[in-house]
Amino acid sequence: MQLPTRADFFSTSLVPTTVPADFECPISLDHPTDPVKLPCGHVFDRSQITTHLTQPHSNRCPLDRSILFSLPTSEVPLLPDRFRQAVVTRAIRAAGLAFDQPSHYDSFDFALTPAGMARAVPSAQQYLLGLTDAPNEVPSGPALLSAEFLGPRVVAMGNIIPALAAVNGRPYTVAQWRTWRSMISRLPRALARRDKQVMDAMVLLTILCGYLNPLGSSAEADEFFCDEQTPLTIDMDCLLLFIGWSSLGCWGERARRRRERRQGAARRLAGRHCEV
């Protein structure tokens, strides 16, 4: 099916809807004055989602990252889709994350399940396929830190990013891989400590940066966090933003399930008949 243009999407695909009194827009965290539903089913305040989707390179739902409309030619990724798909697929296999090699990846000390990794790898793949050359869209809104949900996604992206660099002719040195692994291995404890907490996604990214590189812990780690935009800082941005978007989506999914449970309970109560 052909995707609409951005202009057509705004004119036809933002469907007005009603929301409960306690509903909060996932972007503004306020009750929406003009709630609209996207084709993927998620609800936002019209002005908030319009502002989000008019940013350059932005054509995805902020919660589940589903593609909503086609981008103008000036905003499409520089790599053709088929080429990007082939490169990412090669990186997934090189990282040991293909379905026929499920035990060849680094777990970074996370406790993982096969089912969790089976969901995490396609999520990481879809995220990478939607990127421009450098990730620049920062998530904002309520993020849920679920260690069970985020752990496999950290592992998937943590393995794919160095493999993708190698596929693109930029293999990590032994020291860079050791540093990358050491930093990511700090996250299990950080996520477990804050498991089930809700915070703004941008605050989450700041906290994670502190865990990954506390006060410039080493010159090697600083390579991934320096002020200049380098291939290694882009790699770290990619990992952090993926965690941020995943946490945002996790909160949205929990909110959707709670809303459906409340609506189901209300329907059951409305369907009861008192007998005298």
mmCIF file of C-alpha atoms in Angstrom:
data_model
loop_
_atom_site.group_PDB
_atom_site.id
_atom_site.type_symbol
_atom_site.label_atom_id
_atom_site.label_comp_id
_atom_site.label_asym_id
_atom_site.label_seq_id
_atom_site.Cartn_x
_atom_site.Cartn_y
_atom_site.Cartn_z
ATOM 1 C CA MET A 1 0.000 0.000 0.000
ATOM 2 C CA GLN A 2 1.340 3.425 -0.943
ATOM 3 C CA LEU A 3 1.936 5.757 1.957
ATOM 4 C CA PRO A 4 0.358 9.242 1.935
ATOM 5 C CA THR A 5 2.454 12.378 1.761
ATOM 6 C CA ARG A 6 2.948 14.396 4.943
ATOM 7 C CA ALA A 7 0.343 16.959 3.801
ATOM 8 C CA ASP A 8 -2.210 14.262 2.932
ATOM 9 C CA PHE A 9 -1.576 12.527 6.250
ATOM 10 C CA PHE A 10 -2.306 15.671 8.244
ATOM 11 C CA SER A 11 -5.478 16.355 6.267
ATOM 12 C CA THR A 12 -6.976 12.837 6.356
ATOM 13 C CA SER A 13 -5.278 10.532 8.872
ATOM 14 C CA LEU A 14 -5.487 12.385 12.191
ATOM 15 C CA VAL A 15 -8.870 11.057 13.318
ATOM 16 C CA PRO A 16 -10.643 13.000 16.112
ATOM 17 C CA THR A 17 -11.437 10.787 19.066
ATOM 18 C CA THR A 18 -12.570 10.907 22.678
ATOM 19 C CA VAL A 19 -10.432 10.023 25.685
ATOM 20 C CA PRO A 20 -11.079 9.403 29.395
ATOM 21 C CA ALA A 21 -10.795 12.314 31.805
ATOM 22 C CA ASP A 22 -7.513 10.955 33.188
ATOM 23 C CA PHE A 23 -5.860 10.390 29.780
ATOM 24 C CA GLU A 24 -2.540 12.169 29.215
ATOM 25 C CA CYS A 25 -0.993 12.935 25.841
ATOM 26 C CA PRO A 26 2.231 10.846 25.676
ATOM 27 C CA ILE A 27 4.171 13.887 24.439
ATOM 28 C CA SER A 28 2.941 16.762 26.609
ATOM 29 C CA LEU A 29 1.804 14.677 29.633
ATOM 30 C CA ASP A 30 -1.286 16.924 29.772
ATOM 31 C CA HIS A 31 -4.903 16.104 29.015
ATOM 32 C CA PRO A 32 -5.330 16.696 25.250
ATOM 33 C CA THR A 33 -7.640 19.532 24.224
ATOM 34 C CA ASP A 34 -7.985 18.086 20.702
ATOM 35 C CA PRO A 35 -7.272 14.322 20.870
ATOM 36 C CA VAL A 36 -6.613 12.506 17.595
ATOM 37 C CA LYS A 37 -5.887 8.861 16.805
ATOM 38 C CA LEU A 38 -3.123 7.750 14.447
ATOM 39 C CA PRO A 39 -3.578 4.812 12.033
ATOM 40 C CA CYS A 40 -1.566 2.649 14.477
ATOM 41 C CA GLY A 41 -4.162 3.334 17.190
ATOM 42 C CA HIS A 42 -2.155 5.621 19.487
ATOM 43 C CA VAL A 43 -3.762 8.871 20.668
ATOM 44 C CA PHE A 44 -2.115 12.293 21.023
ATOM 45 C CA ASP A 45 -3.048 15.942 21.281
ATOM 46 C CA ARG A 46 -3.339 17.246 17.722
ATOM 47 C CA SER A 47 -0.940 20.165 18.199
ATOM 48 C CA GLN A 48 1.672 17.976 19.915
ATOM 49 C CA ILE A 49 1.733 15.216 17.305
ATOM 50 C CA THR A 50 1.637 17.759 14.477
ATOM 51 C CA THR A 51 4.684 19.532 15.895
ATOM 52 C CA HIS A 52 6.481 16.207 16.313
ATOM 53 C CA LEU A 53 5.753 14.990 12.782
ATOM 54 C CA THR A 54 6.719 18.240 11.068
ATOM 55 C CA GLN A 55 10.311 17.888 12.290
ATOM 56 C CA PRO A 56 12.772 16.891 9.531
ATOM 57 C CA HIS A 57 13.070 13.119 9.014
ATOM 58 C CA SER A 58 10.111 12.516 11.347
ATOM 59 C CA ASN A 59 7.389 10.262 9.927
ATOM 60 C CA ARG A 60 6.898 7.684 12.674
ATOM 61 C CA CYS A 61 4.580 7.240 15.642
ATOM 62 C CA PRO A 62 6.515 8.321 18.767
ATOM 63 C CA LEU A 63 5.379 5.209 20.644
ATOM 64 C CA ASP A 64 5.638 2.196 18.332
ATOM 65 C CA ARG A 65 7.793 3.771 15.556
ATOM 66 C CA SER A 66 5.367 2.666 12.829
ATOM 67 C CA ILE A 67 5.822 4.613 9.567
ATOM 68 C CA LEU A 68 2.890 6.989 8.973
ATOM 69 C CA PHE A 69 3.674 8.750 5.680
ATOM 70 C CA SER A 70 6.362 9.048 3.034
ATOM 71 C CA LEU A 71 9.125 11.603 3.498
ATOM 72 C CA PRO A 72 9.915 14.336 0.970
ATOM 73 C CA THR A 73 12.878 13.565 -1.276
ATOM 74 C CA SER A 74 15.045 16.050 0.637
ATOM 75 C CA GLU A 75 14.527 14.101 3.879
ATOM 76 C CA VAL A 76 14.901 10.479 2.801
ATOM 77 C CA PRO A 77 17.956 8.550 4.065
ATOM 78 C CA LEU A 78 21.017 8.756 1.846
ATOM 79 C CA LEU A 79 21.324 4.979 1.655
ATOM 80 C CA PRO A 80 18.752 3.266 -0.593
ATOM 81 C CA ASP A 81 16.317 1.066 1.336
ATOM 82 C CA ARG A 82 17.452 -2.205 -0.229
ATOM 83 C CA PHE A 83 21.104 -1.450 0.384
ATOM 84 C CA ARG A 84 20.402 -0.412 3.973
ATOM 85 C CA GLN A 85 18.397 -3.606 4.502
ATOM 86 C CA ALA A 86 21.262 -5.737 3.184
ATOM 87 C CA VAL A 87 23.851 -3.981 5.359
ATOM 88 C CA VAL A 88 21.759 -4.274 8.528
ATOM 89 C CA THR A 89 21.000 -7.934 7.799
ATOM 90 C CA ARG A 90 24.710 -8.653 7.371
ATOM 91 C CA ALA A 91 25.436 -6.898 10.665
ATOM 92 C CA ILE A 92 22.794 -8.946 12.497
ATOM 93 C CA ARG A 93 24.360 -12.158 11.241
ATOM 94 C CA ALA A 94 27.888 -10.930 12.038
ATOM 95 C CA ALA A 95 26.701 -10.086 15.573
ATOM 96 C CA GLY A 96 25.477 -13.652 16.106
ATOM 97 C CA LEU A 97 21.833 -12.574 16.307
ATOM 98 C CA ALA A 98 20.434 -14.457 13.314
ATOM 99 C CA PHE A 99 17.814 -17.064 14.183
ATOM 100 C CA ASP A 100 20.112 -19.943 13.265
ATOM 101 C CA GLN A 101 22.901 -18.780 15.610
ATOM 102 C CA PRO A 102 21.115 -17.801 18.835
ATOM 103 C CA SER A 103 24.044 -18.207 21.244
ATOM 104 C CA HIS A 104 26.846 -16.277 19.538
ATOM 105 C CA TYR A 105 26.102 -12.794 20.880
ATOM 106 C CA ASP A 106 27.409 -11.044 23.992
ATOM 107 C CA SER A 107 24.782 -10.842 26.741
ATOM 108 C CA PHE A 108 26.575 -7.953 28.570
ATOM 109 C CA ASP A 109 25.622 -9.701 31.859
ATOM 110 C CA PHE A 110 21.859 -9.407 31.255
ATOM 111 C CA ALA A 111 19.583 -12.318 32.150
ATOM 112 C CA LEU A 112 17.844 -13.101 28.857
ATOM 113 C CA THR A 113 15.175 -15.380 27.451
ATOM 114 C CA PRO A 114 14.993 -16.640 23.864
ATOM 115 C CA ALA A 115 11.519 -15.123 23.514
ATOM 116 C CA GLY A 116 12.770 -11.718 24.653
ATOM 117 C CA MET A 117 15.633 -11.760 22.155
ATOM 118 C CA ALA A 118 13.294 -12.948 19.379
ATOM 119 C CA ARG A 119 11.255 -9.776 19.916
ATOM 120 C CA ALA A 120 14.227 -7.473 20.476
ATOM 121 C CA VAL A 121 16.215 -8.205 17.312
ATOM 122 C CA PRO A 122 13.420 -7.258 14.845
ATOM 123 C CA SER A 123 12.786 -4.139 16.937
ATOM 124 C CA ALA A 124 16.447 -3.116 16.671
ATOM 125 C CA GLN A 125 16.476 -3.952 12.972
ATOM 126 C CA GLN A 126 13.398 -1.830 12.289
ATOM 127 C CA TYR A 127 14.900 1.075 14.212
ATOM 128 C CA LEU A 128 18.153 0.928 12.253
ATOM 129 C CA LEU A 129 16.338 0.736 8.932
ATOM 130 C CA GLY A 130 14.477 3.937 9.761
ATOM 131 C CA LEU A 131 17.551 5.984 10.649
ATOM 132 C CA THR A 132 19.223 8.666 8.602
ATOM 133 C CA ASP A 133 23.023 8.666 8.601
ATOM 134 C CA ALA A 134 23.176 10.151 12.117
ATOM 135 C CA PRO A 135 20.365 9.727 14.672
ATOM 136 C CA ASN A 136 19.027 13.151 15.634
ATOM 137 C CA GLU A 137 15.428 12.744 16.801
ATOM 138 C CA VAL A 138 15.376 12.804 20.620
ATOM 139 C CA PRO A 139 12.468 11.062 22.387
ATOM 140 C CA SER A 140 10.418 13.072 24.852
ATOM 141 C CA GLY A 141 7.557 11.968 27.043
ATOM 142 C CA PRO A 142 6.921 9.389 29.777
ATOM 143 C CA ALA A 143 9.264 6.398 29.623
ATOM 144 C CA LEU A 144 8.841 3.145 31.552
ATOM 145 C CA LEU A 145 12.043 1.426 32.676
ATOM 146 C CA SER A 146 11.168 -2.254 32.442
ATOM 147 C CA ALA A 147 14.369 -4.274 32.887
ATOM 148 C CA GLU A 148 12.705 -7.341 31.371
ATOM 149 C CA PHE A 149 11.628 -5.365 28.287
ATOM 150 C CA LEU A 150 14.760 -3.254 27.838
ATOM 151 C CA GLY A 151 17.432 -5.865 28.610
ATOM 152 C CA PRO A 152 17.106 -7.843 25.346
ATOM 153 C CA ARG A 153 16.912 -4.615 23.329
ATOM 154 C CA VAL A 154 20.119 -3.300 24.894
ATOM 155 C CA VAL A 155 21.823 -6.608 24.102
ATOM 156 C CA ALA A 156 20.533 -6.680 20.524
ATOM 157 C CA MET A 157 21.632 -3.141 19.706
ATOM 158 C CA GLY A 158 24.816 -3.456 21.751
ATOM 159 C CA ASN A 159 25.909 -6.331 19.520
ATOM 160 C CA ILE A 160 24.608 -4.974 16.227
ATOM 161 C CA ILE A 161 26.215 -1.516 16.402
ATOM 162 C CA PRO A 162 29.872 -2.699 16.408
ATOM 163 C CA ALA A 163 29.012 -5.308 13.779
ATOM 164 C CA LEU A 164 27.385 -2.629 11.633
ATOM 165 C CA ALA A 165 30.489 -0.477 11.981
ATOM 166 C CA ALA A 166 32.622 -3.401 10.782
ATOM 167 C CA VAL A 167 30.305 -4.109 7.840
ATOM 168 C CA ASN A 168 30.698 -0.452 6.854
ATOM 169 C CA GLY A 169 34.497 -0.748 6.907
ATOM 170 C CA ARG A 170 35.039 0.663 10.408
ATOM 171 C CA PRO A 171 35.788 -2.285 12.702
ATOM 172 C CA TYR A 172 36.288 -1.554 16.386
ATOM 173 C CA THR A 173 39.771 -1.993 17.758
ATOM 174 C CA VAL A 174 40.238 -4.459 20.602
ATOM 175 C CA ALA A 175 40.374 -1.548 23.048
ATOM 176 C CA GLN A 176 37.185 0.036 21.637
ATOM 177 C CA TRP A 177 35.266 -3.242 21.845
ATOM 178 C CA ARG A 178 36.508 -3.837 25.398
ATOM 179 C CA THR A 179 35.408 -0.336 26.400
ATOM 180 C CA TRP A 180 32.021 -0.693 24.652
ATOM 181 C CA ARG A 181 31.389 -3.986 26.428
ATOM 182 C CA SER A 182 32.507 -2.636 29.792
ATOM 183 C CA MET A 183 30.162 0.350 29.552
ATOM 184 C CA ILE A 184 27.097 -1.621 28.466
ATOM 185 C CA SER A 185 27.727 -4.207 31.195
ATOM 186 C CA ARG A 186 26.982 -1.458 33.735
ATOM 187 C CA LEU A 187 23.375 -1.204 32.553
ATOM 188 C CA PRO A 188 21.867 -4.390 34.085
ATOM 189 C CA ARG A 189 22.402 -3.058 37.593
ATOM 190 C CA ALA A 190 21.173 0.412 36.603
ATOM 191 C CA LEU A 191 17.964 -0.922 35.038
ATOM 192 C CA ALA A 192 17.333 -3.344 37.910
ATOM 193 C CA ARG A 193 17.696 -0.503 40.414
ATOM 194 C CA ARG A 194 15.085 1.589 38.602
ATOM 195 C CA ASP A 195 12.876 -1.236 37.359
ATOM 196 C CA LYS A 196 9.247 -0.174 36.762
ATOM 197 C CA GLN A 197 10.002 3.520 37.338
ATOM 198 C CA VAL A 198 8.470 6.125 35.019
ATOM 199 C CA MET A 199 10.365 9.269 34.016
ATOM 200 C CA ASP A 200 10.731 11.557 31.024
ATOM 201 C CA ALA A 201 12.683 9.899 28.221
ATOM 202 C CA MET A 202 15.206 12.746 28.038
ATOM 203 C CA VAL A 203 15.851 12.481 31.791
ATOM 204 C CA LEU A 204 16.332 8.749 31.317
ATOM 205 C CA LEU A 205 18.992 9.319 28.656
ATOM 206 C CA THR A 206 20.862 11.719 30.955
ATOM 207 C CA ILE A 207 20.815 9.153 33.766
ATOM 208 C CA LEU A 208 22.035 6.378 31.498
ATOM 209 C CA CYS A 209 24.898 8.554 30.258
ATOM 210 C CA GLY A 210 25.951 8.949 33.882
ATOM 211 C CA TYR A 211 26.003 5.191 34.381
ATOM 212 C CA LEU A 212 27.816 4.479 31.128
ATOM 213 C CA ASN A 213 30.534 7.108 31.576
ATOM 214 C CA PRO A 214 30.565 8.326 35.198
ATOM 215 C CA LEU A 215 32.522 11.606 35.345
ATOM 216 C CA GLY A 216 34.677 10.663 32.369
ATOM 217 C CA SER A 217 35.773 7.333 33.804
ATOM 218 C CA SER A 218 38.464 6.719 31.188
ATOM 219 C CA ALA A 219 39.992 8.203 28.074
ATOM 220 C CA GLU A 220 38.707 5.198 26.123
ATOM 221 C CA ALA A 221 35.133 5.798 27.292
ATOM 222 C CA ASP A 222 35.436 9.493 26.512
ATOM 223 C CA GLU A 223 35.831 8.543 22.842
ATOM 224 C CA PHE A 224 32.132 7.593 22.888
ATOM 225 C CA PHE A 225 31.023 10.748 24.724
ATOM 226 C CA CYS A 226 33.169 13.616 23.411
ATOM 227 C CA ASP A 227 31.476 16.843 22.328
ATOM 228 C CA GLU A 228 32.397 16.387 18.681
ATOM 229 C CA GLN A 229 30.272 14.201 16.419
ATOM 230 C CA THR A 230 32.435 11.202 15.553
ATOM 231 C CA PRO A 231 31.565 7.670 14.405
ATOM 232 C CA LEU A 232 31.915 6.423 17.996
ATOM 233 C CA THR A 233 29.706 9.156 19.499
ATOM 234 C CA ILE A 234 27.111 8.433 16.806
ATOM 235 C CA ASP A 235 27.237 4.758 17.800
ATOM 236 C CA MET A 236 26.591 5.652 21.444
ATOM 237 C CA ASP A 237 23.802 8.066 20.470
ATOM 238 C CA CYS A 238 22.203 5.277 18.455
ATOM 239 C CA LEU A 239 22.224 2.930 21.457
ATOM 240 C CA LEU A 240 20.908 5.543 23.895
ATOM 241 C CA LEU A 241 18.175 6.830 21.591
ATOM 242 C CA PHE A 242 17.022 3.293 20.876
ATOM 243 C CA ILE A 243 16.722 2.675 24.627
ATOM 244 C CA GLY A 244 14.838 5.962 24.990
ATOM 245 C CA TRP A 245 12.380 5.174 22.197
ATOM 246 C CA SER A 246 11.924 1.628 23.508
ATOM 247 C CA SER A 247 11.159 2.936 27.017
ATOM 248 C CA LEU A 248 8.701 5.440 25.559
ATOM 249 C CA GLY A 249 6.970 2.654 23.642
ATOM 250 C CA CYS A 250 6.932 0.446 26.744
ATOM 251 C CA TRP A 251 5.102 3.158 28.695
ATOM 252 C CA GLY A 252 2.641 3.638 25.842
ATOM 253 C CA GLU A 253 1.905 -0.077 25.686
ATOM 254 C CA ARG A 254 1.288 -0.252 29.426
ATOM 255 C CA ALA A 255 -0.969 2.802 29.261
ATOM 256 C CA ARG A 256 -2.918 1.252 26.374
ATOM 257 C CA ARG A 257 -3.460 -2.008 28.269
ATOM 258 C CA ARG A 258 -4.601 -0.179 31.382
ATOM 259 C CA ARG A 259 -6.987 1.918 29.330
ATOM 260 C CA GLU A 260 -8.431 -1.182 27.673
ATOM 261 C CA ARG A 261 -8.902 -2.865 31.065
ATOM 262 C CA ARG A 262 -10.746 0.192 32.404
ATOM 263 C CA GLN A 263 -12.931 0.373 29.324
ATOM 264 C CA GLY A 264 -13.658 -3.372 29.549
ATOM 265 C CA ALA A 265 -14.619 -3.059 33.210
ATOM 266 C CA ALA A 266 -16.889 -0.113 32.417
ATOM 267 C CA ARG A 267 -18.608 -2.081 29.635
ATOM 268 C CA ARG A 268 -19.147 -5.052 31.940
ATOM 269 C CA LEU A 269 -20.689 -2.815 34.600
ATOM 270 C CA ALA A 270 -22.913 -1.125 32.036
ATOM 271 C CA GLY A 271 -24.115 -4.520 30.791
ATOM 272 C CA ARG A 272 -25.244 -5.756 34.199
ATOM 273 C CA HIS A 273 -28.972 -5.698 34.986
ATOM 274 C CA CYS A 274 -30.270 -5.444 38.508
ATOM 275 C CA GLU A 275 -32.902 -8.028 39.350
ATOM 276 C CA VAL A 276 -35.433 -7.501 42.116
#
